[in-house]
Short mmCIF file of C-alpha atoms in Angstrom, two decimals:
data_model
loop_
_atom_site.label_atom_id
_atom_site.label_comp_id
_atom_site.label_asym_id
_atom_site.label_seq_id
_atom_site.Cartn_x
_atom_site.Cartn_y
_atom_site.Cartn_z
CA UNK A 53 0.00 0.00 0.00
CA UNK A 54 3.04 2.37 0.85
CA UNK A 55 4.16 1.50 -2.54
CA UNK A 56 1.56 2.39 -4.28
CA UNK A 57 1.32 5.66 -2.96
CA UNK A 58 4.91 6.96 -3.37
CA UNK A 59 4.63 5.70 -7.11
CA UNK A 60 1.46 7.87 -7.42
CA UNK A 61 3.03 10.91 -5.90
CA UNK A 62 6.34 10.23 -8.67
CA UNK A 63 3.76 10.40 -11.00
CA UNK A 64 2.17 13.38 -10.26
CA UNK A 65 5.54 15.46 -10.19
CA UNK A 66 6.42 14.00 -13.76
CA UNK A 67 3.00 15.44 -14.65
CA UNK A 68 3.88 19.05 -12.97
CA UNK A 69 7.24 19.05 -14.27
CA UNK A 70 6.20 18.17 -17.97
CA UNK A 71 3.46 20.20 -18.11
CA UNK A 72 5.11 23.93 -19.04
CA UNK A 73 6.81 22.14 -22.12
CA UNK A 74 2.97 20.83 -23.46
CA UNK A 75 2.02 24.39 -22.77
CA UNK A 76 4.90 25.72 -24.26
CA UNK A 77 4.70 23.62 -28.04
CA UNK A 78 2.39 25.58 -29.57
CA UNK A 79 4.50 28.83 -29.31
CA UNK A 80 7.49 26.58 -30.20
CA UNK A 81 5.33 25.70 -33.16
CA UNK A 82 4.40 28.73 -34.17
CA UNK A 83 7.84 30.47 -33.99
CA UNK A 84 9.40 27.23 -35.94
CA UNK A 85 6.74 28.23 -38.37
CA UNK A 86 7.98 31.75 -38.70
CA UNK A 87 11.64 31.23 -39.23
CA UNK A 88 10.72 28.70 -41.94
CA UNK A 89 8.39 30.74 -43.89
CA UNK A 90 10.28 34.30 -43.04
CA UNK A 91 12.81 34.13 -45.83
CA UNK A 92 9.90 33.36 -48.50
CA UNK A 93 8.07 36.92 -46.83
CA UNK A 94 10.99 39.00 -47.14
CA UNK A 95 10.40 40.04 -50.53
CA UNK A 96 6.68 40.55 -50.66
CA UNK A 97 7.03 42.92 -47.62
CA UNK A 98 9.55 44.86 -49.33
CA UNK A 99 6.77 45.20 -52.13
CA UNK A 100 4.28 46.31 -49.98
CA UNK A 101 5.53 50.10 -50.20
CA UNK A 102 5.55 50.01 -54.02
CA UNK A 103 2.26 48.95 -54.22
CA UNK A 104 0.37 51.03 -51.74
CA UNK A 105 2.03 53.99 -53.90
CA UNK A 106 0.32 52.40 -56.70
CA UNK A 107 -3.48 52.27 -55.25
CA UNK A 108 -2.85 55.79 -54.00
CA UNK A 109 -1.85 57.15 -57.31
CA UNK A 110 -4.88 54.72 -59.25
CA UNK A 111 -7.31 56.55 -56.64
CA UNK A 112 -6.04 59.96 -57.40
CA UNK A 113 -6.24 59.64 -61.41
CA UNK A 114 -10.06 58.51 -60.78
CA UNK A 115 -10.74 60.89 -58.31
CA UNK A 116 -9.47 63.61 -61.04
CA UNK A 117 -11.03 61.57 -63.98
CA UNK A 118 -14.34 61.77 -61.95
CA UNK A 119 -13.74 65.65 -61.60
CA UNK A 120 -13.09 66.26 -65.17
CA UNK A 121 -16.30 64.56 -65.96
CA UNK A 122 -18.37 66.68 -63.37
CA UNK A 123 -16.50 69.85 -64.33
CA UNK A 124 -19.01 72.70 -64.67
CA UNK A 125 -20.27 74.24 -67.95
CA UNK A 126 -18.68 77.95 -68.88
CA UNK A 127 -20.81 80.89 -68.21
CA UNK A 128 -21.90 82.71 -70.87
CA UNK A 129 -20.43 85.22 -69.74
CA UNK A 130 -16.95 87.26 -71.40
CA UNK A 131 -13.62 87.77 -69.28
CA UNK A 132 -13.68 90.81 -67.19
CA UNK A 133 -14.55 92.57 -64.18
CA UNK A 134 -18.43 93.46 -63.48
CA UNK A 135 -20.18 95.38 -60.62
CA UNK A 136 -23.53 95.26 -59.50
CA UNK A 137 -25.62 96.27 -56.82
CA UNK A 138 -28.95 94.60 -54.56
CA UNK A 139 -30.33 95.94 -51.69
CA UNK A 140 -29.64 94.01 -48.21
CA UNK A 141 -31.33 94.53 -44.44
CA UNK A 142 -30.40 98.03 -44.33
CA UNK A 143 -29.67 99.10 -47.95
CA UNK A 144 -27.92 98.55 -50.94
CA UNK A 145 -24.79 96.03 -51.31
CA UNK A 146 -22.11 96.64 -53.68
CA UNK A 147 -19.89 93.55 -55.53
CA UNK A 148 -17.31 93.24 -57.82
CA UNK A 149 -17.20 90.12 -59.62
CA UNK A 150 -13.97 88.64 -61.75
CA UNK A 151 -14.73 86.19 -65.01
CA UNK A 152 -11.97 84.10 -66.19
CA UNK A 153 -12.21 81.70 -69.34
CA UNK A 154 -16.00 81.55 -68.66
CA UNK A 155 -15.58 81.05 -64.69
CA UNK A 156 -16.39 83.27 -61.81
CA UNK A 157 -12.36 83.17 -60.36
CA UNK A 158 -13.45 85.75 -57.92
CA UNK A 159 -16.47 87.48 -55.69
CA UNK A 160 -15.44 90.58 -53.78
CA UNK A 161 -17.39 93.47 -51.78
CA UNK A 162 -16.97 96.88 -52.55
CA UNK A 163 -19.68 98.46 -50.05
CA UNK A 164 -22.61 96.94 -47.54
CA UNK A 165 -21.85 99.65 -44.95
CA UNK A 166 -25.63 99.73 -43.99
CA UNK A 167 -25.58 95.83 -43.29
CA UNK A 168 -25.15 94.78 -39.80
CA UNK A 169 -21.56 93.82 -39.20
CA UNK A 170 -22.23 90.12 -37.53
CA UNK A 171 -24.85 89.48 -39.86
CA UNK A 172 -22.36 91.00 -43.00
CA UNK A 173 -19.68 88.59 -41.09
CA UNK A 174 -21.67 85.27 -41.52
CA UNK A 175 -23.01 85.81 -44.82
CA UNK A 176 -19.52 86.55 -46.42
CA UNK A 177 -19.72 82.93 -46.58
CA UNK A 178 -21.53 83.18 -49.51
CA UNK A 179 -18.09 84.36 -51.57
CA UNK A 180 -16.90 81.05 -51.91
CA UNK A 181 -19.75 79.32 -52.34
CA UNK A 182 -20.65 81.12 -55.23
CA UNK A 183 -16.93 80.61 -56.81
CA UNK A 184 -17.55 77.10 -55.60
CA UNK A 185 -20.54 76.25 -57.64
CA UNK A 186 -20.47 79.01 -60.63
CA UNK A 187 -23.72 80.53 -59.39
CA UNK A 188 -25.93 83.26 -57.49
CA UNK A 189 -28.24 80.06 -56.66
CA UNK A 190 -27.34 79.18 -53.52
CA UNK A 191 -28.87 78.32 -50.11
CA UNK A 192 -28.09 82.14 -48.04
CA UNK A 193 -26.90 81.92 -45.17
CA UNK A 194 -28.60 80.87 -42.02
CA UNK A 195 -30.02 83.98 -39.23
CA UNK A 196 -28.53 86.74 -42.09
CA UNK A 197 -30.59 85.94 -44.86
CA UNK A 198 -31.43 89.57 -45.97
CA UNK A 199 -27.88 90.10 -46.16
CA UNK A 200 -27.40 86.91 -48.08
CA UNK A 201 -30.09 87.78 -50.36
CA UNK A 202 -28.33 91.33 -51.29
CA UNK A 203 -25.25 89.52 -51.79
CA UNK A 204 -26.51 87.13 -54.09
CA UNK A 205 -28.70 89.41 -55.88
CA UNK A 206 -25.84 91.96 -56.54
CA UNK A 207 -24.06 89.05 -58.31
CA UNK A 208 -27.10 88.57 -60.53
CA UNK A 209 -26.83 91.87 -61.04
CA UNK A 210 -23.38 92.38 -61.90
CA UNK A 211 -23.25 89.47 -64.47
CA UNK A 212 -26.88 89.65 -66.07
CA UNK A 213 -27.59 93.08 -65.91
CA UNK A 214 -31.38 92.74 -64.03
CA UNK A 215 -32.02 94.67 -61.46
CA UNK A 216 -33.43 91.89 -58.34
CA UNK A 217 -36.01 93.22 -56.31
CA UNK A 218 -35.40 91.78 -52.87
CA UNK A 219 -38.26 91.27 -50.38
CA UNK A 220 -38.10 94.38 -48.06
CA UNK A 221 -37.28 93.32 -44.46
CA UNK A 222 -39.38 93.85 -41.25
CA UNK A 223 -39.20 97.05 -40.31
CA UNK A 224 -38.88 98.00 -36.58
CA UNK A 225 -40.77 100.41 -34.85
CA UNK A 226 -39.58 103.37 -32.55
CA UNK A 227 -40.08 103.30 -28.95
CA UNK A 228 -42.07 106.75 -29.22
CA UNK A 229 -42.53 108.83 -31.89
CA UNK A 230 -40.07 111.43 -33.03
CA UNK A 231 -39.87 114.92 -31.26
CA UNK A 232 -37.30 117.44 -31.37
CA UNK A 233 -36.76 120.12 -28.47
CA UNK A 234 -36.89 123.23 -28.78
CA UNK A 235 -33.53 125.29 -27.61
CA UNK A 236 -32.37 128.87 -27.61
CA UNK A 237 -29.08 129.82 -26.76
CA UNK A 238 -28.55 131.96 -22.99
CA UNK A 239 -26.85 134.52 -22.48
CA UNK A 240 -24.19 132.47 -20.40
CA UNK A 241 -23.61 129.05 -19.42
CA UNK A 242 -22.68 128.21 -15.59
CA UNK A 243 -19.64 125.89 -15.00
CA UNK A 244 -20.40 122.32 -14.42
CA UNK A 245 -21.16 119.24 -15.46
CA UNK A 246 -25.03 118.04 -16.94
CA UNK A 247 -27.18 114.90 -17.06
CA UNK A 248 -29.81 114.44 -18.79
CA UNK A 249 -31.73 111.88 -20.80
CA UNK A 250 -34.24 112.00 -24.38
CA UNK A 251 -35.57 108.69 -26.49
CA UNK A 252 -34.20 107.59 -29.21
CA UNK A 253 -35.24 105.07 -31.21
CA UNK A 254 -35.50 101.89 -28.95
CA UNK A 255 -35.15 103.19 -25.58
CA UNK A 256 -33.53 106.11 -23.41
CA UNK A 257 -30.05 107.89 -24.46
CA UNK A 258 -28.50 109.62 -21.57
CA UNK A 259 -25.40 111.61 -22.08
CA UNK A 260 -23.08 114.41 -19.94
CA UNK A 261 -22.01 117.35 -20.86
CA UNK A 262 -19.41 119.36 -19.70
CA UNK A 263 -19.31 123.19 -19.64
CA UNK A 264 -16.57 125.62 -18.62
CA UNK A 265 -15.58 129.12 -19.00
CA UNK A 266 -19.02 129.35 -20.75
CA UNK A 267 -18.01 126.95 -23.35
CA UNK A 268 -18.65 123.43 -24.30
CA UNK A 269 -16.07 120.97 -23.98
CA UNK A 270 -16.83 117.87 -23.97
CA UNK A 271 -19.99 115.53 -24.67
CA UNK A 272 -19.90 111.90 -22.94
CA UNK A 273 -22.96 109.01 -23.95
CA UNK A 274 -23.25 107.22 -20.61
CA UNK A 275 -26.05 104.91 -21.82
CA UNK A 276 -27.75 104.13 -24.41
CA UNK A 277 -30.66 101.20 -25.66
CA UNK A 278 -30.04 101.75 -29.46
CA UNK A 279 -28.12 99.45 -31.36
CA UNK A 280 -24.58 100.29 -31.58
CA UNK A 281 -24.33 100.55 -35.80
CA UNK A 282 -27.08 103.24 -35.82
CA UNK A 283 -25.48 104.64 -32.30
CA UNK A 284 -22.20 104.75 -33.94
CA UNK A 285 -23.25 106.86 -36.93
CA UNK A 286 -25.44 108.94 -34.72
CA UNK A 287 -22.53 109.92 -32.63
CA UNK A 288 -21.46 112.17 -35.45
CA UNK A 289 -23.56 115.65 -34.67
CA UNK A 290 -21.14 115.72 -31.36
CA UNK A 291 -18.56 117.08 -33.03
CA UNK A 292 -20.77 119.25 -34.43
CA UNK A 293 -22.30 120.54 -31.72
CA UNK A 294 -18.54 120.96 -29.92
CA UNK A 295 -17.74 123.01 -32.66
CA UNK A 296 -20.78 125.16 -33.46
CA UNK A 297 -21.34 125.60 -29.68
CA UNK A 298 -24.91 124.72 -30.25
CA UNK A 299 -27.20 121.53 -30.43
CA UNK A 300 -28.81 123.08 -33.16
CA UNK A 301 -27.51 121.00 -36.23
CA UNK A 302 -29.03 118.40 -38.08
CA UNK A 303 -29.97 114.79 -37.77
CA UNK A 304 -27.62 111.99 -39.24
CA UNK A 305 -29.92 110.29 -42.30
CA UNK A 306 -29.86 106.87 -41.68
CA UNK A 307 -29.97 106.96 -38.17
CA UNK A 308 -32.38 109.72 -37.47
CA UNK A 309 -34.23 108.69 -34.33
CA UNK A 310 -30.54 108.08 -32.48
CA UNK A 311 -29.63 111.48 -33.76
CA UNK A 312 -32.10 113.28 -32.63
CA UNK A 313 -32.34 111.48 -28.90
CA UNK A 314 -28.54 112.68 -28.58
CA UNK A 315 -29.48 116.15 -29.97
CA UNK A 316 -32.37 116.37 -27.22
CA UNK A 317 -30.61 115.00 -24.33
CA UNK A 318 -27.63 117.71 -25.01
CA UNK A 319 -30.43 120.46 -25.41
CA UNK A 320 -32.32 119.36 -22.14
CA UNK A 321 -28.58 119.08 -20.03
CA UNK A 322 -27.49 122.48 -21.44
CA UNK A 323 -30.98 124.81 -20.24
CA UNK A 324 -29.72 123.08 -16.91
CA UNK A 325 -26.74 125.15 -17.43
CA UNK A 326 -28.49 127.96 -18.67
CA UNK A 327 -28.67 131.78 -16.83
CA UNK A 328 -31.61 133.43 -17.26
CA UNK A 329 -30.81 137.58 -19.19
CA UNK A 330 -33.03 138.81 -16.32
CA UNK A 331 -31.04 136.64 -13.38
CA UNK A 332 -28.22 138.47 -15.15
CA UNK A 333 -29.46 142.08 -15.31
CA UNK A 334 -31.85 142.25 -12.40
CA UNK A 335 -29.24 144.53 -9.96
CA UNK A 336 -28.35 146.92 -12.98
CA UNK A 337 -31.60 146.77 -14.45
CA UNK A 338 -33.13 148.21 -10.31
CA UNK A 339 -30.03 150.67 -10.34
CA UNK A 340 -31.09 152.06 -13.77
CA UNK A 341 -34.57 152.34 -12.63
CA UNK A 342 -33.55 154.22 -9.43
CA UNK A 343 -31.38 156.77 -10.86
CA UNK A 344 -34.33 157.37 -13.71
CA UNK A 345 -36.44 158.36 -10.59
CA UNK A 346 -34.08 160.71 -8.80
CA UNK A 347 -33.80 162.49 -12.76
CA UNK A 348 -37.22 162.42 -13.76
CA UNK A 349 -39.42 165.72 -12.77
CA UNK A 350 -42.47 166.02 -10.89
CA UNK A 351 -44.57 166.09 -13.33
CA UNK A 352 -44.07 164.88 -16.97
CA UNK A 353 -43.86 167.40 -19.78
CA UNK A 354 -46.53 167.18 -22.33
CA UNK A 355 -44.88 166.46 -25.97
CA UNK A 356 -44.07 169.05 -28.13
CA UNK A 357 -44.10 171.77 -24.67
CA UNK A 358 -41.33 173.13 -23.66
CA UNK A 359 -41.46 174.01 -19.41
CA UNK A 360 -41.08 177.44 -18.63
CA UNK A 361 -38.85 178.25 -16.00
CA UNK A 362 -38.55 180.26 -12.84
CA UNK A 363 -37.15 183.48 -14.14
CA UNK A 364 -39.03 183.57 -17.12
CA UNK A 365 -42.50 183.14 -15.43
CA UNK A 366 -41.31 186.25 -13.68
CA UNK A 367 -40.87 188.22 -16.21
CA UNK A 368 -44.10 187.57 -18.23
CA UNK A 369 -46.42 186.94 -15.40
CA UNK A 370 -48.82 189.89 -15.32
CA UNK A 371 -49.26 192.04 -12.71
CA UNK A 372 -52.77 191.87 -11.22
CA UNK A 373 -55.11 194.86 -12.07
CA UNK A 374 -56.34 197.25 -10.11
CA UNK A 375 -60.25 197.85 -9.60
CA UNK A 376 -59.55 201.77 -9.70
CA UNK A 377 -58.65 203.12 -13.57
CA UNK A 378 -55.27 204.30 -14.18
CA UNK A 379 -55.90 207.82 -15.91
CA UNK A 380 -58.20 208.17 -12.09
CA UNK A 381 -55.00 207.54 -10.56
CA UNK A 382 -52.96 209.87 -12.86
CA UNK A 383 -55.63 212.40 -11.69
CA UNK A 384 -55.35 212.26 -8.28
CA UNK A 385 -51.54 212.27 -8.24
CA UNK A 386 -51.48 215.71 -10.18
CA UNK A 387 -54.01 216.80 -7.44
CA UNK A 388 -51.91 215.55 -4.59
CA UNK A 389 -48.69 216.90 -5.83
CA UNK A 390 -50.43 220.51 -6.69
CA UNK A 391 -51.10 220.46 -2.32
CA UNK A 392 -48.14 220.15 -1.64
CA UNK A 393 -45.30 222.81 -0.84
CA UNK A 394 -43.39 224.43 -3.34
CA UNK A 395 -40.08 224.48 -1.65
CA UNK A 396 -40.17 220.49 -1.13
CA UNK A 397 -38.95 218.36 -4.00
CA UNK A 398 -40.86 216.36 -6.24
CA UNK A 399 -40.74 212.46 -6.09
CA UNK A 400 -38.66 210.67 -8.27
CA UNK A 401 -41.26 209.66 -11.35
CA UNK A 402 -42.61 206.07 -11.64
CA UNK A 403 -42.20 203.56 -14.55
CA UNK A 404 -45.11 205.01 -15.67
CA UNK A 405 -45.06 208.44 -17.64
CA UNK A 406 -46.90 211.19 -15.59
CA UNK A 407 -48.76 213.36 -18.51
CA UNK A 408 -48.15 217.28 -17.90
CA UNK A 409 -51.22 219.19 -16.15
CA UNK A 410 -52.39 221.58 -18.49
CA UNK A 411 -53.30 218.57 -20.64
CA UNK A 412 -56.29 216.22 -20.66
CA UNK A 413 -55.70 212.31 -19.49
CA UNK A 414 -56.03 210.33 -22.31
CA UNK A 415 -58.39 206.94 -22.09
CA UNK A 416 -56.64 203.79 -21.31
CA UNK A 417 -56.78 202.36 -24.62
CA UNK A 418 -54.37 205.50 -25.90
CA UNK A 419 -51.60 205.49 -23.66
CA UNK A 420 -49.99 202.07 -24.77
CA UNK A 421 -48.91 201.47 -21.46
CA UNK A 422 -51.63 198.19 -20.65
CA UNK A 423 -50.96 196.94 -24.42
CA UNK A 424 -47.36 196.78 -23.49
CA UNK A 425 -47.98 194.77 -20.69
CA UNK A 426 -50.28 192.40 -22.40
CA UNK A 427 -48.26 191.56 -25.38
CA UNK A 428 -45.48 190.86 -22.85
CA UNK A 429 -47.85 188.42 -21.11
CA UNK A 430 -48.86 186.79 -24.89
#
């Protein structure tokens, strides 16, 4: 029994021991297999170069066989260089286009400066595809396709002659409609700087403006809801306005509603600025008034009048008449003066003439003395 078993366990190690070489024969096999056939595969790998420069240059002569079979027909069309014109989104796109043996060689732009410039951007796609394919009759581009359609239509255009009438776009409308402030230029600005705010075409356009030593110097857009192409042209009446020292020019055409909401806000921050003539002249204008009342006389002259004064109302004013007649007075004064002594002197005569005794008193009317008097008065 104890012989049996050790001659089982001898067994079982020849089985452990031989069992990597069974495991290993196939790999032996294989690699015996190798080196045998290896110096027959030498020279067909050494081919293998040669002919995949073969299939490659078999599949480029079809390839270019294919093309020259789907090559394009000519345009009938001559050699040259043609312009034409089709209106976009905002207006009227300008191309050149370059015929060469019968084929559009080149597609160019020569003006689309009322086009949006992302949507101009993505459309300019269409430039190759129309060199591409020998044709206007393409697909236009996706989310610019009013700008596509100018494109393609000023290619029509330039090479055909017809004038394509593209579908007008949606127009947009205004936040409010259009107004335009009324300004007048003060008589002096006060230092400072201005806010204010006007509409313009989609929303509110505030801008500051800066004023000193009574002129404008600067103009700054804080804000503004329009969109920045028509912004961007609208920003042109600042200069304007910086040099003419007044808001008071005209609108940029084309972008008329941003314009004018600039033009506005400017007018509305300046009459913040503003003096008022009689804020000005209100001390000068009370000392005028003043010293025209210390001058002025008592009572006002009527036209054409001229006052008398003092000295001469004097002289003119008549004396007042006496109740008793004057040749009665002469009378009794040659009675008086016969009473009286003969050794005393006689009184010095008055202004008026004393008519001798021995003849009669004349009447009044006679003497000339009252006329005298009267005419003086007249």
């Amino acid at each position: 029994m104890l012989f049996r078993v050790r001659r089982s366990w001898n067994e079982q190690k020849r089985c452990h021991t031989l069992l990597p070489l069974v495991q290993l024969l196939p790999t032996v096999a294989a690699a015996a297999a190798v080196l045998f056939a290896l110096p027959r595969t030498v020279p067909v790998l050494a081919a293998v170069p040669e002919k995949l420069t073969t299939v490659v240059e078999q599949s480029v002569e079809a390839a270019s066989s294919e093309a020259e079979e789907e090559t394009l027909p000519k345009l009938p069309y001559a050699d040259g260089v043609y312009v034409g014109s089709s209106r976009g989104y905002g207006g009227a796109v300008r191309v050149q286009v370059t015929m060469e043996n019968g084929s559009i060689t080149e597609v160019e732009i020569l003006d689309a400066s009322h086009e949006t410039k992302q949507f101009l951007r993505r459309a300019k796609r269409l430039l190759t595809t129309v060199v591409e394919t020998q044709s206007w009759e393409v697909d236009a581009v996706s989310e610019a396709t009013y700008t596509s359609r100018g494109i393609l239509g000023a290619v029509q255009n330039a090479l055909t002659g017809e004038v394509v009438n593209n579908p007008l776009p949606p127009q947009p409308k205004p936040a409010a409609t259009l107004v335009v402030e009324e300004f007048t230029a003060p008589s002096i600005y006060l230092d400072g700087i201005y806010t204010a705010e006007a509409t313009g075409f989609e929303g509110q356009i505030t801008v500051q403006v800066t004023v000193a030593e009574d002129k404008i110097t600067d103009i700054t857009i804080l804000s503004a809801e329009d969109e920045e192409e028509y912004l961007s042209r609208a920003k042109q009446v600042i200069p304007a306005i910086l040099e003419g020292q007044s808001p008071n020019v005209d609108a940029v055409s084309g972008a008329t509603y941003s314009s004018t909401g600039i033009l506005n806000a400017v007018k509305l921050a300046l009459a913040k600025a503003a003096v008022a003539p009689a804020e000005k002249t209100a001390p000068e204008q009370t000392a005028s008034e003043e010293t025209a009342e210390e001058t002025a006389p008592s009572e006002a002259a009527e036209p054409g009048e001229t006052p008398v004064t003092a000295p001469t109302v004097e002289v003119v004013q008549p004396e007042e008449k006496s109740a008793v007649p004057v040749w009665l007075k002469e009378v009794w004064q040659q009675l008086f003066y016969a009473d009286a002594p003969a050794s005393s002197e006689p009184e010095p005569a008055s202004s008026e003439e004393v008519l001798p005794t021995s003849e009669p008193a004349l009447p009044p009317e006679e003497t000339g003395i009252e006329s005298e008097t009267e005419g003086a008065a007249e």
